[in-house]
GROMACS .gro file of C-alpha atoms in nm:
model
  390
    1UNK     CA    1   0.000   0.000   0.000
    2UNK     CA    2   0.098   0.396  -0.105
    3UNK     CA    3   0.052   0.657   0.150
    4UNK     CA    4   0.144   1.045   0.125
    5UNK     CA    5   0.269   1.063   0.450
    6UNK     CA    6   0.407   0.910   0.733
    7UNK     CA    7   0.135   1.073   0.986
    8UNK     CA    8  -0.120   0.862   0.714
    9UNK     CA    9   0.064   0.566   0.762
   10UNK     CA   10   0.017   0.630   1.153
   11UNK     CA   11  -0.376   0.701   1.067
   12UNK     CA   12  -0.406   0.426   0.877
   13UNK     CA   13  -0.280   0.143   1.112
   14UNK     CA   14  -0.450   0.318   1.411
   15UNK     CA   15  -0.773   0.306   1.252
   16UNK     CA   16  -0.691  -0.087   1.148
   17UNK     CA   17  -0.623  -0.111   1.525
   18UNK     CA   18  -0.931   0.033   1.626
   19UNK     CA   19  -1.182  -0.230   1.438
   20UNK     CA   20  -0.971  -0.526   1.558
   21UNK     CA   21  -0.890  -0.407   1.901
   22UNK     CA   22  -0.509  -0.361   2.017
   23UNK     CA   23  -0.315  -0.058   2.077
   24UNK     CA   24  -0.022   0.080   1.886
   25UNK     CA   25   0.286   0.242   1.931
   26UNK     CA   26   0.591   0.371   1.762
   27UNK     CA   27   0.861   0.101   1.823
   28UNK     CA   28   1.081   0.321   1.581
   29UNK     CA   29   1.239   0.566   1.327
   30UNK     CA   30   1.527   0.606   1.113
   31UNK     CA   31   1.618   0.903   1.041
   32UNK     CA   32   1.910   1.059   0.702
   33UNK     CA   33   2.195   1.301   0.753
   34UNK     CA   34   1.957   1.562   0.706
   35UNK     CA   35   1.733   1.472   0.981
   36UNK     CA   36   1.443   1.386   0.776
   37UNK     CA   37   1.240   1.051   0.893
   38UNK     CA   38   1.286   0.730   0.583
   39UNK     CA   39   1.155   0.464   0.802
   40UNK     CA   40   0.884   0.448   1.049
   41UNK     CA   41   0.769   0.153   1.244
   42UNK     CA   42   0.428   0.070   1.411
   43UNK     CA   43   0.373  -0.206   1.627
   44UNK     CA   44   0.115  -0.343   1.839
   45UNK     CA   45   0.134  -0.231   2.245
   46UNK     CA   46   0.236  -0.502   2.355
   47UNK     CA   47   0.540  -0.576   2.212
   48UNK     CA   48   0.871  -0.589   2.384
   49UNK     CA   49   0.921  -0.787   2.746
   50UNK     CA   50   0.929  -0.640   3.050
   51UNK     CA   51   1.268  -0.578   3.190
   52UNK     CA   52   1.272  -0.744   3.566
   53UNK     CA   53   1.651  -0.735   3.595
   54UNK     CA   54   1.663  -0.382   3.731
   55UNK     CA   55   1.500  -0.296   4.081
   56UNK     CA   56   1.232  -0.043   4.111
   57UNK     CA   57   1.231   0.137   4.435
   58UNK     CA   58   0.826   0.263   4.322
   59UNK     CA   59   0.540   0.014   4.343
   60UNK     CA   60   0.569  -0.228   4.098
   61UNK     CA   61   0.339  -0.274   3.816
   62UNK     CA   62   0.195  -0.561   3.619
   63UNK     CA   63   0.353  -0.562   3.229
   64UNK     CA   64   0.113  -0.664   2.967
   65UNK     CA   65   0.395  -0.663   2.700
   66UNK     CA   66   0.421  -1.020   2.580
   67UNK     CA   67   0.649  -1.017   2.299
   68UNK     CA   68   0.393  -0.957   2.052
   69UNK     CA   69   0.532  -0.911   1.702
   70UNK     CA   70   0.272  -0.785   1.509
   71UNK     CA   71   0.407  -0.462   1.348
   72UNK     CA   72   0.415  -0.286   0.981
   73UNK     CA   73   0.685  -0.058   0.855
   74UNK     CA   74   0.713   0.220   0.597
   75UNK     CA   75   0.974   0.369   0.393
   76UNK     CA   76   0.967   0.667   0.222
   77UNK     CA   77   1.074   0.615  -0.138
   78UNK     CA   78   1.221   0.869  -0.408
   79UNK     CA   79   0.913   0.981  -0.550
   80UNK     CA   80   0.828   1.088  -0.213
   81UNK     CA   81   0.571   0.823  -0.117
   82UNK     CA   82   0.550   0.610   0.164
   83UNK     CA   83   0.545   0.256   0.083
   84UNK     CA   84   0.493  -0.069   0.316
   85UNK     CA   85   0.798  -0.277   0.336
   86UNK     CA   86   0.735  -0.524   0.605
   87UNK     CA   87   0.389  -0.620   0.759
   88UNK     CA   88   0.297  -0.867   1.051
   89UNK     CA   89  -0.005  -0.935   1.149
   90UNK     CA   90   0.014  -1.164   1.357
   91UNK     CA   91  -0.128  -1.136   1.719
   92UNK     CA   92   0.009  -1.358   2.036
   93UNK     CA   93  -0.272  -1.267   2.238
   94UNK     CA   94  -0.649  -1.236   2.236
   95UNK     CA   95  -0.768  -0.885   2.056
   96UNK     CA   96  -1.128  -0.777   2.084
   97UNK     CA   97  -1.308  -0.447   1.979
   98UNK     CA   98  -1.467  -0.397   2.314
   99UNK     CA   99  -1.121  -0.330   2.468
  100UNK     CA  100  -0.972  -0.087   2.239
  101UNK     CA  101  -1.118   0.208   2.516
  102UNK     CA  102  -0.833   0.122   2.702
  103UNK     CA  103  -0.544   0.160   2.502
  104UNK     CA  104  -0.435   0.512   2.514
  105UNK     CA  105  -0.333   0.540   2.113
  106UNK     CA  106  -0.759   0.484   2.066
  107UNK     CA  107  -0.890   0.706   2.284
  108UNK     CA  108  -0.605   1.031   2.192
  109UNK     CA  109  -0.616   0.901   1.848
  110UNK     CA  110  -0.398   1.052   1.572
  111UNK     CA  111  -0.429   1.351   1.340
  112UNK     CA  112  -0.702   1.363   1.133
  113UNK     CA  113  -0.781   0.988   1.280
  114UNK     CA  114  -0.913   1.149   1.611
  115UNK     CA  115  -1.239   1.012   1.585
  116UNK     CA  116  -1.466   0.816   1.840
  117UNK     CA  117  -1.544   0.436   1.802
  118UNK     CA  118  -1.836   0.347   1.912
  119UNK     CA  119  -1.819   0.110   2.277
  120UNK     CA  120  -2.096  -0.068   2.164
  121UNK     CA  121  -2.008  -0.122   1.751
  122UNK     CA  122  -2.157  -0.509   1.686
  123UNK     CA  123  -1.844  -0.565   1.474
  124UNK     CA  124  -1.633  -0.811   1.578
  125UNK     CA  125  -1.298  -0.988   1.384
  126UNK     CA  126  -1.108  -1.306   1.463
  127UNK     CA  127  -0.713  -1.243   1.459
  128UNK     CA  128  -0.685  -1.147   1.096
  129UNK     CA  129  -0.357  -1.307   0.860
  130UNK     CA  130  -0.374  -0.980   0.637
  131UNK     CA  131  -0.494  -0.667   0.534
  132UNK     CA  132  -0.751  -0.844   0.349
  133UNK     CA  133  -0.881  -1.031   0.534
  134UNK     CA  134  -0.961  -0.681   0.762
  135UNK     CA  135  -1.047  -0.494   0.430
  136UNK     CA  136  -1.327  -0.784   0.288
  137UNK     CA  137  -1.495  -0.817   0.677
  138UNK     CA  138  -1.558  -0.443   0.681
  139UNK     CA  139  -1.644  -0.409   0.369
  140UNK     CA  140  -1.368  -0.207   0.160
  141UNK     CA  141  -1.141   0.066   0.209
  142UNK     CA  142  -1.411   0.348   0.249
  143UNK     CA  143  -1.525   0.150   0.592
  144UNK     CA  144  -1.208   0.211   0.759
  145UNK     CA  145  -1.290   0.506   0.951
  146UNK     CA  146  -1.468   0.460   1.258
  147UNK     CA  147  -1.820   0.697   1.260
  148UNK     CA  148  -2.120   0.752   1.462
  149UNK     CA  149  -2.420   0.578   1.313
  150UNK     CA  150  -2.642   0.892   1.332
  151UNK     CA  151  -2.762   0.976   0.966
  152UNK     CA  152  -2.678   1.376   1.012
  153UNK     CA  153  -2.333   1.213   0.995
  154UNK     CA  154  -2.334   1.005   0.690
  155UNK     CA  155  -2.135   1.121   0.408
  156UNK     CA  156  -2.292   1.139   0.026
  157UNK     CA  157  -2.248   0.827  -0.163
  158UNK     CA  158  -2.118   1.088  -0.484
  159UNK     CA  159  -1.793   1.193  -0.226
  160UNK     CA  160  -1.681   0.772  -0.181
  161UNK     CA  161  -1.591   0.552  -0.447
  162UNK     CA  162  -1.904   0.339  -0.525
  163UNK     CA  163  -1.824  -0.012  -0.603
  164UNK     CA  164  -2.039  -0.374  -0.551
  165UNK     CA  165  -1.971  -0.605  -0.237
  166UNK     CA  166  -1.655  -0.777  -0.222
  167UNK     CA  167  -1.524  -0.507  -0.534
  168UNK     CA  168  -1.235  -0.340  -0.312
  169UNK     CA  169  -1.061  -0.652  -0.141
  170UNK     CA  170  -1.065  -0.824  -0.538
  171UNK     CA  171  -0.873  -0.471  -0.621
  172UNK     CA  172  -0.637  -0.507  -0.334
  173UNK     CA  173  -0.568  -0.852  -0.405
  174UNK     CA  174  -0.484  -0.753  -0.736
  175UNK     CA  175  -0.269  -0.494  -0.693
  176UNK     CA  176  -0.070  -0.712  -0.403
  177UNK     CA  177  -0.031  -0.996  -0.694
  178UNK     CA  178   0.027  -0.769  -0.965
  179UNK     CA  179   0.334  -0.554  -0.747
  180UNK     CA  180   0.480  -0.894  -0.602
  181UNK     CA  181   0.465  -1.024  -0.980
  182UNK     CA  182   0.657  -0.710  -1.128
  183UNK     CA  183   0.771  -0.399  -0.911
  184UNK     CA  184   0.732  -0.145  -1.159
  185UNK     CA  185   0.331  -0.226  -1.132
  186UNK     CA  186   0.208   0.144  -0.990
  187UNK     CA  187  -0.123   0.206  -0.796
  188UNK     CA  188  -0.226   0.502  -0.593
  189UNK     CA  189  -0.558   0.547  -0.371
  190UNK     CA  190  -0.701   0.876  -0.336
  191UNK     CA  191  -0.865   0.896   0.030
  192UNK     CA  192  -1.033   1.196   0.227
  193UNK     CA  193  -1.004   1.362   0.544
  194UNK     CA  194  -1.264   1.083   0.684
  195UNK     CA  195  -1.122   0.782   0.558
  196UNK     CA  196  -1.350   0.675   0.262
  197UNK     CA  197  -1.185   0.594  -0.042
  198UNK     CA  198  -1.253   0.851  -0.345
  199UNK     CA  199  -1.031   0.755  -0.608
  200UNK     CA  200  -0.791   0.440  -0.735
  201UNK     CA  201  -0.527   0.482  -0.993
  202UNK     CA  202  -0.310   0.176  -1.108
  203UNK     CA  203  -0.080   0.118  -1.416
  204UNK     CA  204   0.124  -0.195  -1.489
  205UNK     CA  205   0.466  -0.260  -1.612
  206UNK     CA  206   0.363  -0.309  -1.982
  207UNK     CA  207   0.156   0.025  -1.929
  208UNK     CA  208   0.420   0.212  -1.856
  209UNK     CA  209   0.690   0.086  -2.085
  210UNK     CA  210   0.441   0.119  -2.383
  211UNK     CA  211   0.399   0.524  -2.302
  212UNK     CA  212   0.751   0.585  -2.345
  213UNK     CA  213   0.684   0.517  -2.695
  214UNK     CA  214   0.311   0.572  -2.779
  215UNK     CA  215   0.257   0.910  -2.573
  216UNK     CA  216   0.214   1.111  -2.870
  217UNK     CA  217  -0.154   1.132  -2.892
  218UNK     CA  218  -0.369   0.951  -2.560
  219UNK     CA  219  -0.730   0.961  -2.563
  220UNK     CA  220  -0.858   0.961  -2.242
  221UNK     CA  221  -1.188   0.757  -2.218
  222UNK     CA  222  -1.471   0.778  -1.944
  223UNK     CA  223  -1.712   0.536  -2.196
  224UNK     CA  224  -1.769   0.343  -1.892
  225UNK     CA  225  -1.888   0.667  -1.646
  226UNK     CA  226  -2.167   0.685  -1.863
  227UNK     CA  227  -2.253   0.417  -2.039
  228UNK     CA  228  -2.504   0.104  -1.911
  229UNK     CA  229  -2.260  -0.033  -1.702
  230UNK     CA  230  -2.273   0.217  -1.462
  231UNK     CA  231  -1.923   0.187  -1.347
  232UNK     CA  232  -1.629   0.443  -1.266
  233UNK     CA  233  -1.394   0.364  -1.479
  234UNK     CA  234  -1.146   0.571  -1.725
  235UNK     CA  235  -0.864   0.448  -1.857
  236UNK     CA  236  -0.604   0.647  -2.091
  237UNK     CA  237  -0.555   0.487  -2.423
  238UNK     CA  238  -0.242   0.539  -2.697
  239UNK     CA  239  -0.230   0.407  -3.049
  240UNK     CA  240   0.100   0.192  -3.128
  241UNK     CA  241   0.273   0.165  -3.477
  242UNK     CA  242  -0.022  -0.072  -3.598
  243UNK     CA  243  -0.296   0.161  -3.529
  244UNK     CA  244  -0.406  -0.024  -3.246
  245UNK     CA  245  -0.490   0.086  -2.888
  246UNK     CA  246  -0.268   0.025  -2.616
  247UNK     CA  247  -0.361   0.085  -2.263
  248UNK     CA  248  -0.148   0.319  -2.082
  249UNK     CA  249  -0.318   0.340  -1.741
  250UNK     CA  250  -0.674   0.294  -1.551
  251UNK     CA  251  -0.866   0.458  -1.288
  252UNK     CA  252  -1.189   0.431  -1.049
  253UNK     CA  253  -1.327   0.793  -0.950
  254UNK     CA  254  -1.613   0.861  -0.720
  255UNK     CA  255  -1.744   1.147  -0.912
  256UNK     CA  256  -1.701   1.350  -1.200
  257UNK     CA  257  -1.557   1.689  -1.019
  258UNK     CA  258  -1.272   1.884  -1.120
  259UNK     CA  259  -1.061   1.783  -0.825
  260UNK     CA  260  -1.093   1.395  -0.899
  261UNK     CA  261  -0.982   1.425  -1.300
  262UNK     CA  262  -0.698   1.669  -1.157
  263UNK     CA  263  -0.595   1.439  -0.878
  264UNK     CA  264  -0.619   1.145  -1.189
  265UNK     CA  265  -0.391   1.345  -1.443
  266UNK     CA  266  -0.183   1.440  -1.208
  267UNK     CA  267  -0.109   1.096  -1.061
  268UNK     CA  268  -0.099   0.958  -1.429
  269UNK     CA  269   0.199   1.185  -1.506
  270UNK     CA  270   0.363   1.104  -1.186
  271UNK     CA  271   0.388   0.722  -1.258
  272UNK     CA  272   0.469   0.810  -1.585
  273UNK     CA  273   0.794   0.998  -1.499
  274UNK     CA  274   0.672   1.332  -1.550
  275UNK     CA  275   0.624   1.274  -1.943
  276UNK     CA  276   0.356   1.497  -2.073
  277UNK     CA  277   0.132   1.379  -2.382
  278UNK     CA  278   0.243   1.579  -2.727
  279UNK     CA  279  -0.176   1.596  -2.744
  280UNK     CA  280  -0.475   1.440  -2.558
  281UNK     CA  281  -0.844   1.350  -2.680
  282UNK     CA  282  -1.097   1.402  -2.434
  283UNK     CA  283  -1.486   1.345  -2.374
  284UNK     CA  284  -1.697   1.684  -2.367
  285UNK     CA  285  -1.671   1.749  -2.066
  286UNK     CA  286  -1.627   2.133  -1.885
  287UNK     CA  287  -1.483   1.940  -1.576
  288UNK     CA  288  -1.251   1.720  -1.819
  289UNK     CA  289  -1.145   2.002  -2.016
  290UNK     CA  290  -1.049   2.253  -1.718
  291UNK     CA  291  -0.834   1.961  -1.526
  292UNK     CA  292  -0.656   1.923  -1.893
  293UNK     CA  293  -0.574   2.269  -1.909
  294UNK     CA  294  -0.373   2.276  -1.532
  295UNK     CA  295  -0.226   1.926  -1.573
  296UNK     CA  296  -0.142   1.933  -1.876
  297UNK     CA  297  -0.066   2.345  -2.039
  298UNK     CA  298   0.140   2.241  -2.299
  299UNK     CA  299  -0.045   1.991  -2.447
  300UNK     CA  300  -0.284   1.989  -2.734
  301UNK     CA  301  -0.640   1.875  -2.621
  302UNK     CA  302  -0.940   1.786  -2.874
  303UNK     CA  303  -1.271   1.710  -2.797
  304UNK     CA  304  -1.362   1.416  -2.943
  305UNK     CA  305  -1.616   1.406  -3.223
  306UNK     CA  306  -1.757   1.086  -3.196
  307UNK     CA  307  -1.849   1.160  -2.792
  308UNK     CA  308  -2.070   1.497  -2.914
  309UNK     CA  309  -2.209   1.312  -3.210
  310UNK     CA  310  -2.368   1.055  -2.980
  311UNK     CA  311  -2.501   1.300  -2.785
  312UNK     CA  312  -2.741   1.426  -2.972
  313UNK     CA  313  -3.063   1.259  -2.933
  314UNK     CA  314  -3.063   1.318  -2.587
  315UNK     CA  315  -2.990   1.707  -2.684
  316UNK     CA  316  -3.181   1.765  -2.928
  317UNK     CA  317  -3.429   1.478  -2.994
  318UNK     CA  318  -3.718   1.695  -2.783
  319UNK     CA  319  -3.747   1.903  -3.083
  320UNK     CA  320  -4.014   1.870  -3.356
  321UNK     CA  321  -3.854   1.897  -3.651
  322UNK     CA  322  -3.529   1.623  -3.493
  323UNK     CA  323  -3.475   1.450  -3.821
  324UNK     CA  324  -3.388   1.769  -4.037
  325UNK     CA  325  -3.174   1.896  -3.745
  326UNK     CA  326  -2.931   1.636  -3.750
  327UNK     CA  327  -2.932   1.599  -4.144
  328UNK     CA  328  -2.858   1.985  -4.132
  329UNK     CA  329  -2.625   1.942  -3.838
  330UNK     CA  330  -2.414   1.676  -3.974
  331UNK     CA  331  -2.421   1.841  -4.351
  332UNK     CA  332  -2.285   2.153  -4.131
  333UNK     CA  333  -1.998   1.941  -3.923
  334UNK     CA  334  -1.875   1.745  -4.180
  335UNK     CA  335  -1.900   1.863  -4.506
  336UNK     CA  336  -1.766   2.253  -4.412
  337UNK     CA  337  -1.421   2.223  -4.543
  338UNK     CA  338  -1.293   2.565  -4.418
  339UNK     CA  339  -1.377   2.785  -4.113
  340UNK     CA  340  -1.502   3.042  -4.365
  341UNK     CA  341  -1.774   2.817  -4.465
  342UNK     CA  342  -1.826   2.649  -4.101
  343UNK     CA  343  -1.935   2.956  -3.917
  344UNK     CA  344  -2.191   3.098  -4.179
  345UNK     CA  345  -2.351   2.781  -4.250
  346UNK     CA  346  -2.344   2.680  -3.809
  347UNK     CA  347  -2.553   3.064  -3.774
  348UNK     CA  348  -2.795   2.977  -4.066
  349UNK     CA  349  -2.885   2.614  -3.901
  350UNK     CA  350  -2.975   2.801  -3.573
  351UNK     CA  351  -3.145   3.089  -3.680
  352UNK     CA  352  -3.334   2.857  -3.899
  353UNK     CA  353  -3.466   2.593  -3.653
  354UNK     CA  354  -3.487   2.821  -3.395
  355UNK     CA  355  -3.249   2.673  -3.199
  356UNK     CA  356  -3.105   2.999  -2.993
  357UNK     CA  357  -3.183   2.898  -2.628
  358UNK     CA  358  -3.006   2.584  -2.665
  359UNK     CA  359  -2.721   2.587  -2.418
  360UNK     CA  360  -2.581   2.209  -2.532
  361UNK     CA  361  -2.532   2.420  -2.913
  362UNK     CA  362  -2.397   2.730  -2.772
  363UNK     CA  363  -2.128   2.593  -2.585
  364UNK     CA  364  -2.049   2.335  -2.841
  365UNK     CA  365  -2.011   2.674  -3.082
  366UNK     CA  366  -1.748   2.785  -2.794
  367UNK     CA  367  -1.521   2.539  -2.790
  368UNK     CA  368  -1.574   2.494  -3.202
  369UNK     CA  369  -1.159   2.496  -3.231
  370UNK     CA  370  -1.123   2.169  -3.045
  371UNK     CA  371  -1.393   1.956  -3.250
  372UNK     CA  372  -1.495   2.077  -3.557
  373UNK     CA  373  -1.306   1.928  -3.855
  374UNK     CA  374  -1.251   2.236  -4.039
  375UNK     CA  375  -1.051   2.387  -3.729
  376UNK     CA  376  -0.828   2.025  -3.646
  377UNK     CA  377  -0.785   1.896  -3.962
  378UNK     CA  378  -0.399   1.941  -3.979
  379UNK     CA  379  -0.423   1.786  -3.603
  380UNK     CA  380  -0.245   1.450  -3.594
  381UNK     CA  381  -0.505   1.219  -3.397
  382UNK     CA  382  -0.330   0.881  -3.487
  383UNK     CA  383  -0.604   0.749  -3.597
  384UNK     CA  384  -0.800   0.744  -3.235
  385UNK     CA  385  -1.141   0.923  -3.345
  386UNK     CA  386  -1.196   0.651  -3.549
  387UNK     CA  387  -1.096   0.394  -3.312
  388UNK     CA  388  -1.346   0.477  -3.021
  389UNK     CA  389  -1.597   0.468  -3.308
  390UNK     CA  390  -1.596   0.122  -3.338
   0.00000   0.00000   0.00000
């Protein structure tokens, strides 16, 4: 697992802690010549022994360290990530949810974790053997955080990643087989200030090698935000020396928002190695295209033709006279060879159908530079407008 910090790392494990029922401490750091923290260990409470060789002159207590060796530890890597090196999860003593008001890492809790468990939550785990097995039982990723059960307090369904039963551990066993299968397999999870999981980025080794050579023209494709399938994925797409699509990378967002495609691009071009796209083909969307334009400034962007094309039943299709519309549409789009001839002939369709109020048309008339083919006709598309057709 990725984490952007090592206080997350510390959030994390507490809040794994929490829902199985031990406490945690810091058993350790190591630190470089500069001072800065690389490694960072976490281990259950009761680790250690206690030390009876030296004589206490105060009243002496009753240890409950038993050598316990359950523990995970992080290391900060080059690309300034945290990664998990070494995880143990195994417990030599009995753990139970009911006790975790005890431990004094629960009840401070830790940066943004400092949030209340409920003493009476009906949830109760066996010693786990992995992350999994924790992730599956509570249901996935977004389940983590511990919340009161009061409906003012739920959080909309549009701000967490919304997948089926079972969806997240399946992804997390993945990604664990993928990474241990190649190391250059790269996956990032986007979570919030509560816990839930928003957005899941991953991109294997074959993914990666293949951009270094087909990143001249990527289509980015959200077919399956939208379509029947209902599900959130995008994935970005290049064109090899055949004229066939090669995937260069795939994500899961919880929402269409501005913040999610920039947090996407700008995760893409991190795994990546910071190499930008010579141009990009996008859906029409405002969201889409603003997120382009501060990931990605010196790239080319087009809309893509095919995605407004499609949409026009469900623009226009309310209107009586439909079927002359899109004959005079398409005539309008396709057969204008110059810009000269676009313009004139785009003003004559809408003035003659009446068609001034429509907002879908106006902004489509707005953008014009990035779709119409008498504007991007010298733009060098590799073939991928005609690809996502099929």
């Amino acid at each position: 697992m990725i984490f952007n910090s090592k206080e997350d790392v510390h959030d994390f494990y507490n809040r794994y802690a929490q829902h199985v029922g031990f406490g945690t401490k810091i058993r350790g750091t190591c630190k470089n010549d500069r001072g800065e923290v690389t490694r960072h260990i976490l281990a259950c409470v009761r680790e250690g022994k206690c030390d009876t060789s030296k004589e206490r002159k105060s009243r002496k207590r009753v240890s409950s360290r038993c050598n316990c060796k359950a523990s995970i530890t992080a290391r900060v890597m080059e690309d300034g990530l945290w990664y998990l090196t070494s995880v143990n999860l195994e417990h030599n003593h009995v753990v139970s949810p009911s006790m975790i008001k005890f431990f004094r890492s629960n009840r401070k809790g830790s940066g943004r974790g400092k949030r209340k468990l409920e003493e009476n939550d009906p949830v109760e785990l066996p010693n786990p053997k992995s992350f999994l097995t924790f992730v599956k039982s509570m249901g996935g990723i977004e389940t983590l955080s511990s919340k009161k059960r009061d409906k003012k307090y739920n959080i909309e369904s549009s701000r967490r990643l919304s997948l089926g039963e079972g969806d997240i551990a399946a992804l997390c066993l993945y990604f664990m087989y993928a990474q241990k299968q190649n190391s250059n397999f790269f996956h990032l999870e986007d979570i919030d200030d509560e816990g839930y999981l928003r957005n899941v980025f991953w991109a294997d080794a074959r993914s990666r090698a293949l951009h270094r050579y087909f990143s001249d023209v990527v289509s980015f494709e959200t077919t399956y935000l939208t379509n029947k399938y209902v599900m959130p994925l995008v994935m970005f797409v290049g064109v090899n020396h055949h004229g066939q699509s090669v995937l260069l990378g795939c994500g899961l967002l919880s929402s269409e928002t501005i913040d999610n495609f920039e947090w996407l691009f700008t995760t893409w071009l991190t795994c990546m190695s910071g190499r930008v796209p010579g141009a990009i083909i996008i859906d029409e969307c405002p969201y889409i295209q603003v997120a382009v334009s501060k990931v990605f400034p010196t790239s080319i962007y087009r809309v893509c033709l095919c995605d407004i094309m499609k949409k026009v039943p469900e623009k226009l299709g309310a209107y009586k006279d439909y079927e002359q519309i899109v004959w005079t549409l398409k005539n309008v789009v396709y057969d204008s060879l110059r810009v000269d001839e676009f313009e004139p002939s785009w003003c004559q369709m809408i003035e003659k159908f009446g068609l001034q109020e429509n907002e879908w048309l106006r902004s489509l008339f707005e953008i014009r530079s990035k779709w119409v083919p008498a504007y991007v006709k010298n733009f060098f598309c590799a073939g991928v407008s005609s690809l996502q057709a099929r």
